């Protein structure tokens, strides 16, 4: 008899004293029918007794465990009811599963806490530089520099530049906060994504001309194009703006930035390609992290906040897609994402 249930265990425990009783009665030459009745009665009574005692003991031992699992005081009768029709293995499996889930939750909370600390530290670091710069320029002006025509305008312009940087950081932080809270309210509409890209490129041509970079939109010579998509037009435009500006800042001076479109049967693949410095394999897994910079000095010099790619990732994932990137040092980088060509319906 395998001891897998409380019932089997109580029967086995009752069997031992019953066999001893039968042995004694046979030795005393007691009538067989009396021996049989006594054996059945003792076996039945002891089985019930041992079963009740076992349930009470197990429930007593499990009470503190179930109290932790359920996060409240548990009455013994609740555990007895819970144990009905359950093998010991079932209870063990349930508790093991709870422990595993709890370990995963603790690990997730630790990761979130580490991310929160790192994020707050990064925010403080990013804000500290322009604030200290502004403080230094204003202090110099107040200490007499305001009357010096050689430095007053120059320092005011530098302070303004630092203020612009602060505003950009705050705006990007506000954007990420809105993305995290309002992405379930995307304003889906049908639009020509090539026409949108051409419009954005025209707005950024002056920025690109500073580094003599040519902006190319494939397919924009025959508008309206065949690439009509269904997405949030405002946020899709923000993705393109961030990717193109990123390509301009890290692209090769005198090089190019191409925006390509490919039909993927129900989706349009949008690629933003540059022939710039590229991204190393070590940096690749972290480029979408908030405030992470591949080239920290150059990124700050260009006025970047370190949040552009994080915003891009949020928007693309909110549309149910993923950002993809391929890059080679010294050759260039291509960011790609897909957009659906028709709105999905749910039954």
Tab-separated table of C-alpha atoms in Angstrom:
chain	number	residue	atom	x	y	z
A	1	UNK	CA	0.000	0.000	0.000
A	2	UNK	CA	1.509	3.294	-1.150
A	3	UNK	CA	1.208	6.062	1.421
A	4	UNK	CA	0.134	8.904	-0.860
A	5	UNK	CA	-3.039	9.946	0.922
A	6	UNK	CA	-4.113	10.613	4.490
A	7	UNK	CA	-6.630	7.769	4.182
A	8	UNK	CA	-3.983	5.193	3.196
A	9	UNK	CA	-1.747	6.318	6.041
A	10	UNK	CA	-4.557	6.016	8.626
A	11	UNK	CA	-5.526	2.545	7.338
A	12	UNK	CA	-1.943	1.356	7.565
A	13	UNK	CA	-1.595	2.741	11.088
A	14	UNK	CA	-4.850	1.067	12.169
A	15	UNK	CA	-3.831	-2.239	10.616
A	16	UNK	CA	-0.854	-2.772	12.910
A	17	UNK	CA	-2.729	-2.749	16.274
A	18	UNK	CA	-5.605	-4.694	14.665
A	19	UNK	CA	-3.222	-7.501	13.645
A	20	UNK	CA	-1.753	-7.518	17.158
A	21	UNK	CA	-5.277	-7.827	18.626
A	22	UNK	CA	-6.137	-10.677	16.259
A	23	UNK	CA	-2.911	-12.440	17.178
A	24	UNK	CA	-3.656	-12.182	20.906
A	25	UNK	CA	-7.257	-13.395	20.461
A	26	UNK	CA	-6.162	-16.363	18.341
A	27	UNK	CA	-3.553	-17.236	20.948
A	28	UNK	CA	-6.299	-17.145	23.620
A	29	UNK	CA	-8.508	-19.452	21.496
A	30	UNK	CA	-11.285	-16.892	21.204
A	31	UNK	CA	-14.089	-17.881	18.815
A	32	UNK	CA	-13.363	-16.907	15.257
A	33	UNK	CA	-16.523	-14.873	14.778
A	34	UNK	CA	-15.832	-12.860	17.929
A	35	UNK	CA	-12.274	-12.284	16.727
A	36	UNK	CA	-13.558	-11.118	13.327
A	37	UNK	CA	-16.114	-8.681	14.809
A	38	UNK	CA	-13.525	-7.286	17.216
A	39	UNK	CA	-10.959	-6.896	14.446
A	40	UNK	CA	-13.380	-5.073	12.141
A	41	UNK	CA	-14.594	-2.791	14.933
A	42	UNK	CA	-11.090	-1.927	16.166
A	43	UNK	CA	-9.790	-1.419	12.631
A	44	UNK	CA	-12.675	0.902	11.746
A	45	UNK	CA	-12.499	2.942	14.928
A	46	UNK	CA	-8.725	3.307	14.803
A	47	UNK	CA	-8.802	4.260	11.093
A	48	UNK	CA	-11.255	7.071	11.763
A	49	UNK	CA	-9.352	8.189	14.865
A	50	UNK	CA	-5.958	8.227	13.122
A	51	UNK	CA	-7.435	10.029	10.109
A	52	UNK	CA	-8.904	12.775	12.281
A	53	UNK	CA	-5.712	13.134	14.301
A	54	UNK	CA	-3.622	13.256	11.135
A	55	UNK	CA	-5.812	15.939	9.575
A	56	UNK	CA	-5.632	18.029	12.718
A	57	UNK	CA	-1.863	17.646	12.973
A	58	UNK	CA	-1.222	18.445	9.303
A	59	UNK	CA	-3.616	21.408	9.457
A	60	UNK	CA	-1.805	22.679	12.572
A	61	UNK	CA	1.556	22.433	10.797
A	62	UNK	CA	0.270	24.015	7.583
A	63	UNK	CA	-1.556	26.883	9.300
A	64	UNK	CA	1.420	29.284	9.483
A	65	UNK	CA	2.405	28.416	5.893
A	66	UNK	CA	-1.079	29.094	4.519
A	67	UNK	CA	-1.241	32.291	6.574
A	68	UNK	CA	1.854	33.533	4.731
A	69	UNK	CA	0.556	32.390	1.346
A	70	UNK	CA	-2.847	34.060	1.807
A	71	UNK	CA	-1.454	37.048	3.764
A	72	UNK	CA	-4.064	36.719	6.539
A	73	UNK	CA	-4.903	34.669	9.602
A	74	UNK	CA	-6.230	31.265	8.545
A	75	UNK	CA	-8.523	29.131	10.694
A	76	UNK	CA	-7.685	25.459	11.061
A	77	UNK	CA	-11.082	24.452	9.639
A	78	UNK	CA	-10.242	26.332	6.418
A	79	UNK	CA	-7.139	24.241	5.971
A	80	UNK	CA	-9.046	21.018	6.689
A	81	UNK	CA	-11.557	21.992	3.994
A	82	UNK	CA	-8.714	22.882	1.637
A	83	UNK	CA	-7.135	19.456	2.193
A	84	UNK	CA	-10.260	17.550	1.188
A	85	UNK	CA	-9.696	15.368	-1.884
A	86	UNK	CA	-6.067	16.488	-2.082
A	87	UNK	CA	-2.985	14.321	-1.999
A	88	UNK	CA	0.055	15.429	-0.055
A	89	UNK	CA	1.852	15.844	-3.389
A	90	UNK	CA	-0.800	18.339	-4.543
A	91	UNK	CA	-0.296	20.478	-1.456
A	92	UNK	CA	3.470	20.295	-1.893
A	93	UNK	CA	3.194	21.300	-5.548
A	94	UNK	CA	0.944	24.256	-4.683
A	95	UNK	CA	3.320	25.519	-2.028
A	96	UNK	CA	6.340	25.024	-4.294
A	97	UNK	CA	4.595	26.966	-7.057
A	98	UNK	CA	3.808	29.760	-4.593
A	99	UNK	CA	7.432	29.898	-3.453
A	100	UNK	CA	8.636	30.066	-7.072
A	101	UNK	CA	6.151	32.827	-7.927
A	102	UNK	CA	7.160	34.707	-4.795
A	103	UNK	CA	10.846	34.408	-5.685
A	104	UNK	CA	10.137	35.732	-9.181
A	105	UNK	CA	8.146	38.650	-7.777
A	106	UNK	CA	10.930	39.494	-5.309
A	107	UNK	CA	13.470	39.339	-8.127
A	108	UNK	CA	11.274	41.606	-10.290
A	109	UNK	CA	10.871	44.110	-7.455
A	110	UNK	CA	14.629	44.140	-6.887
A	111	UNK	CA	15.217	44.783	-10.592
A	112	UNK	CA	12.632	47.578	-10.560
A	113	UNK	CA	14.247	49.104	-7.485
A	114	UNK	CA	17.681	48.966	-9.110
A	115	UNK	CA	16.255	50.537	-12.282
A	116	UNK	CA	14.507	53.244	-10.240
A	117	UNK	CA	17.713	54.146	-8.410
A	118	UNK	CA	19.698	54.208	-11.648
A	119	UNK	CA	16.995	56.226	-13.396
A	120	UNK	CA	16.811	58.823	-10.608
A	121	UNK	CA	20.584	59.051	-10.571
A	122	UNK	CA	20.656	59.580	-14.334
A	123	UNK	CA	17.943	62.258	-14.164
A	124	UNK	CA	19.826	64.087	-11.403
A	125	UNK	CA	23.081	63.881	-13.371
A	126	UNK	CA	21.489	65.134	-16.605
A	127	UNK	CA	19.786	68.060	-14.862
A	128	UNK	CA	22.802	68.959	-12.752
A	129	UNK	CA	25.088	69.932	-15.652
A	130	UNK	CA	22.906	72.628	-17.265
A	131	UNK	CA	21.756	73.941	-13.864
A	132	UNK	CA	25.354	74.366	-12.665
A	133	UNK	CA	26.266	75.982	-16.000
A	134	UNK	CA	23.416	78.483	-15.682
A	135	UNK	CA	24.378	79.189	-12.068
A	136	UNK	CA	27.987	79.821	-13.073
A	137	UNK	CA	27.133	82.155	-15.959
A	138	UNK	CA	24.646	84.180	-13.877
A	139	UNK	CA	27.066	84.425	-10.930
A	140	UNK	CA	29.781	85.743	-13.250
A	141	UNK	CA	27.400	88.330	-14.695
A	142	UNK	CA	26.256	89.453	-11.230
A	143	UNK	CA	29.860	89.752	-10.044
A	144	UNK	CA	30.554	92.442	-12.636
A	145	UNK	CA	30.505	90.577	-15.926
A	146	UNK	CA	27.243	92.236	-16.897
A	147	UNK	CA	29.085	95.499	-17.520
A	148	UNK	CA	31.780	93.795	-19.583
A	149	UNK	CA	30.635	93.850	-23.211
A	150	UNK	CA	33.145	91.136	-24.097
A	151	UNK	CA	31.468	88.499	-21.959
A	152	UNK	CA	27.924	89.604	-21.039
A	153	UNK	CA	26.239	88.601	-24.317
A	154	UNK	CA	28.371	85.468	-24.658
A	155	UNK	CA	27.451	84.272	-21.152
A	156	UNK	CA	23.775	85.087	-21.641
A	157	UNK	CA	23.764	83.038	-24.863
A	158	UNK	CA	25.436	80.129	-23.057
A	159	UNK	CA	22.899	80.349	-20.230
A	160	UNK	CA	20.090	80.338	-22.790
A	161	UNK	CA	21.578	77.235	-24.399
A	162	UNK	CA	21.636	75.464	-21.026
A	163	UNK	CA	18.045	76.535	-20.369
A	164	UNK	CA	17.018	75.105	-23.748
A	165	UNK	CA	18.704	71.865	-22.766
A	166	UNK	CA	16.775	71.798	-19.481
A	167	UNK	CA	13.525	72.394	-21.341
A	168	UNK	CA	14.301	69.571	-23.779
A	169	UNK	CA	15.005	67.148	-20.924
A	170	UNK	CA	11.802	68.104	-19.095
A	171	UNK	CA	9.762	67.831	-22.302
A	172	UNK	CA	11.175	64.380	-23.065
A	173	UNK	CA	10.554	63.210	-19.488
A	174	UNK	CA	6.984	64.491	-19.780
A	175	UNK	CA	6.600	62.660	-23.103
A	176	UNK	CA	7.774	59.362	-21.620
A	177	UNK	CA	5.415	59.802	-18.657
A	178	UNK	CA	2.485	60.370	-21.039
A	179	UNK	CA	3.507	57.391	-23.148
A	180	UNK	CA	3.544	55.115	-20.118
A	181	UNK	CA	0.122	56.285	-18.945
A	182	UNK	CA	-1.803	57.070	-22.139
A	183	UNK	CA	-0.627	54.583	-24.735
A	184	UNK	CA	-3.950	52.734	-24.537
A	185	UNK	CA	-5.558	55.835	-26.062
A	186	UNK	CA	-3.780	55.951	-29.411
A	187	UNK	CA	-5.624	57.957	-32.058
A	188	UNK	CA	-5.537	55.481	-34.905
A	189	UNK	CA	-6.025	56.890	-38.397
A	190	UNK	CA	-5.142	56.036	-41.987
A	191	UNK	CA	-2.400	58.130	-43.596
A	192	UNK	CA	0.377	58.087	-46.180
A	193	UNK	CA	3.537	57.334	-44.195
A	194	UNK	CA	5.815	58.365	-47.097
A	195	UNK	CA	4.125	61.789	-47.263
A	196	UNK	CA	4.568	62.128	-43.490
A	197	UNK	CA	8.276	61.263	-43.786
A	198	UNK	CA	8.756	63.809	-46.593
A	199	UNK	CA	7.075	66.513	-44.492
A	200	UNK	CA	9.367	65.759	-41.532
A	201	UNK	CA	12.476	65.704	-43.735
A	202	UNK	CA	11.622	69.156	-45.099
A	203	UNK	CA	11.451	70.443	-41.519
A	204	UNK	CA	14.850	68.908	-40.668
A	205	UNK	CA	16.764	69.873	-43.827
A	206	UNK	CA	18.308	72.924	-42.146
A	207	UNK	CA	19.532	70.756	-39.240
A	208	UNK	CA	21.018	68.265	-41.702
A	209	UNK	CA	22.670	71.007	-43.784
A	210	UNK	CA	24.819	71.990	-40.790
A	211	UNK	CA	26.663	68.691	-41.248
A	212	UNK	CA	26.161	68.566	-45.024
A	213	UNK	CA	24.040	65.452	-44.714
A	214	UNK	CA	21.630	64.579	-47.507
A	215	UNK	CA	18.151	63.438	-46.441
A	216	UNK	CA	16.531	60.977	-48.862
A	217	UNK	CA	12.957	59.677	-48.729
A	218	UNK	CA	12.560	56.712	-51.071
A	219	UNK	CA	9.226	56.824	-52.894
A	220	UNK	CA	8.481	60.483	-52.147
A	221	UNK	CA	8.809	61.432	-55.823
A	222	UNK	CA	5.337	60.037	-56.638
A	223	UNK	CA	2.923	61.135	-53.930
A	224	UNK	CA	0.451	59.904	-52.863
A	225	UNK	CA	2.421	56.712	-52.391
A	226	UNK	CA	1.268	53.114	-52.084
A	227	UNK	CA	2.348	52.967	-48.445
A	228	UNK	CA	-0.800	53.836	-46.497
A	229	UNK	CA	-0.841	52.729	-42.866
A	230	UNK	CA	-3.116	52.792	-39.831
A	231	UNK	CA	-1.457	54.190	-36.683
A	232	UNK	CA	-1.297	57.225	-34.437
A	233	UNK	CA	0.011	59.812	-36.908
A	234	UNK	CA	1.322	62.202	-34.259
A	235	UNK	CA	3.343	59.547	-32.426
A	236	UNK	CA	4.521	57.918	-35.667
A	237	UNK	CA	5.816	61.316	-36.726
A	238	UNK	CA	7.650	61.604	-33.408
A	239	UNK	CA	9.330	58.233	-34.046
A	240	UNK	CA	10.543	59.428	-37.450
A	241	UNK	CA	11.714	62.787	-36.062
A	242	UNK	CA	13.725	61.146	-33.271
A	243	UNK	CA	15.299	58.543	-35.570
A	244	UNK	CA	16.208	61.065	-38.286
A	245	UNK	CA	17.674	63.559	-35.793
A	246	UNK	CA	19.630	60.707	-34.188
A	247	UNK	CA	20.945	59.733	-37.643
A	248	UNK	CA	21.925	63.347	-38.388
A	249	UNK	CA	23.834	63.707	-35.119
A	250	UNK	CA	25.672	60.399	-35.457
A	251	UNK	CA	25.843	60.265	-39.236
A	252	UNK	CA	28.927	60.856	-41.314
A	253	UNK	CA	29.526	64.518	-42.162
A	254	UNK	CA	28.804	64.919	-45.853
A	255	UNK	CA	26.977	61.568	-45.787
A	256	UNK	CA	23.334	60.623	-46.102
A	257	UNK	CA	20.247	59.554	-44.175
A	258	UNK	CA	17.783	57.384	-46.111
A	259	UNK	CA	14.206	56.584	-45.163
A	260	UNK	CA	13.159	53.377	-46.923
A	261	UNK	CA	9.759	51.663	-47.096
A	262	UNK	CA	9.030	47.995	-47.811
A	263	UNK	CA	5.726	46.172	-48.310
A	264	UNK	CA	5.443	43.232	-45.877
A	265	UNK	CA	1.919	41.921	-46.656
A	266	UNK	CA	-0.288	43.653	-44.115
A	267	UNK	CA	2.511	45.818	-42.753
A	268	UNK	CA	4.924	48.471	-43.973
A	269	UNK	CA	8.541	48.220	-42.839
A	270	UNK	CA	10.070	51.666	-42.248
A	271	UNK	CA	13.880	51.900	-42.183
A	272	UNK	CA	15.998	54.915	-41.222
A	273	UNK	CA	19.531	54.303	-42.477
A	274	UNK	CA	22.725	56.327	-42.077
A	275	UNK	CA	26.365	55.841	-43.028
A	276	UNK	CA	27.731	57.150	-39.759
A	277	UNK	CA	29.958	55.896	-36.959
A	278	UNK	CA	27.851	52.806	-36.159
A	279	UNK	CA	27.210	51.156	-32.800
A	280	UNK	CA	29.448	48.608	-31.103
A	281	UNK	CA	28.157	45.163	-30.058
A	282	UNK	CA	28.746	46.118	-26.415
A	283	UNK	CA	26.490	49.174	-26.674
A	284	UNK	CA	23.790	47.593	-28.818
A	285	UNK	CA	21.746	45.940	-26.001
A	286	UNK	CA	21.501	49.231	-24.076
A	287	UNK	CA	20.818	51.866	-26.726
A	288	UNK	CA	17.085	52.033	-25.857
A	289	UNK	CA	17.740	52.625	-22.146
A	290	UNK	CA	16.832	56.049	-20.774
A	291	UNK	CA	19.794	58.452	-20.731
A	292	UNK	CA	22.143	55.838	-22.168
A	293	UNK	CA	24.588	57.397	-24.620
A	294	UNK	CA	26.897	55.611	-27.034
A	295	UNK	CA	29.118	58.692	-27.339
A	296	UNK	CA	28.381	60.674	-24.172
A	297	UNK	CA	30.456	63.750	-24.948
A	298	UNK	CA	29.271	64.123	-28.515
A	299	UNK	CA	25.631	63.487	-27.639
A	300	UNK	CA	25.589	66.284	-25.063
A	301	UNK	CA	27.449	68.568	-27.450
A	302	UNK	CA	24.679	67.985	-30.021
A	303	UNK	CA	22.057	68.818	-27.396
A	304	UNK	CA	20.602	65.350	-27.078
A	305	UNK	CA	18.753	64.401	-23.894
A	306	UNK	CA	19.492	60.665	-24.043
A	307	UNK	CA	15.751	59.909	-24.129
A	308	UNK	CA	15.055	59.916	-27.867
A	309	UNK	CA	15.427	56.186	-28.498
A	310	UNK	CA	13.606	55.315	-25.268
A	311	UNK	CA	10.640	57.361	-26.537
A	312	UNK	CA	10.833	55.631	-29.923
A	313	UNK	CA	10.755	52.198	-28.284
A	314	UNK	CA	7.719	53.127	-26.145
A	315	UNK	CA	5.729	54.361	-29.141
A	316	UNK	CA	6.523	51.417	-31.406
A	317	UNK	CA	5.726	48.852	-28.704
A	318	UNK	CA	2.463	50.667	-27.912
A	319	UNK	CA	1.469	49.923	-31.524
A	320	UNK	CA	2.166	46.237	-30.911
A	321	UNK	CA	5.452	46.179	-32.844
A	322	UNK	CA	9.164	45.970	-32.035
A	323	UNK	CA	12.137	48.176	-32.806
A	324	UNK	CA	14.947	46.485	-34.699
A	325	UNK	CA	18.453	47.791	-35.243
A	326	UNK	CA	21.455	46.588	-37.187
A	327	UNK	CA	24.780	48.378	-37.158
A	328	UNK	CA	28.431	48.058	-38.010
A	329	UNK	CA	31.190	50.278	-36.676
A	330	UNK	CA	32.452	52.683	-39.308
A	331	UNK	CA	29.750	51.624	-41.788
A	332	UNK	CA	26.482	52.902	-40.374
A	333	UNK	CA	23.247	52.046	-38.577
A	334	UNK	CA	19.717	51.157	-39.657
A	335	UNK	CA	16.701	51.402	-37.349
A	336	UNK	CA	13.570	49.596	-38.524
A	337	UNK	CA	9.983	49.208	-37.342
A	338	UNK	CA	6.737	47.948	-38.851
A	339	UNK	CA	3.348	49.673	-39.134
A	340	UNK	CA	0.076	47.881	-39.864
A	341	UNK	CA	-1.743	48.755	-43.082
A	342	UNK	CA	-5.200	48.212	-41.592
A	343	UNK	CA	-6.741	48.442	-38.179
A	344	UNK	CA	-7.176	45.158	-36.332
A	345	UNK	CA	-10.709	44.345	-35.239
A	346	UNK	CA	-11.553	42.458	-32.074
A	347	UNK	CA	-14.635	40.309	-31.684
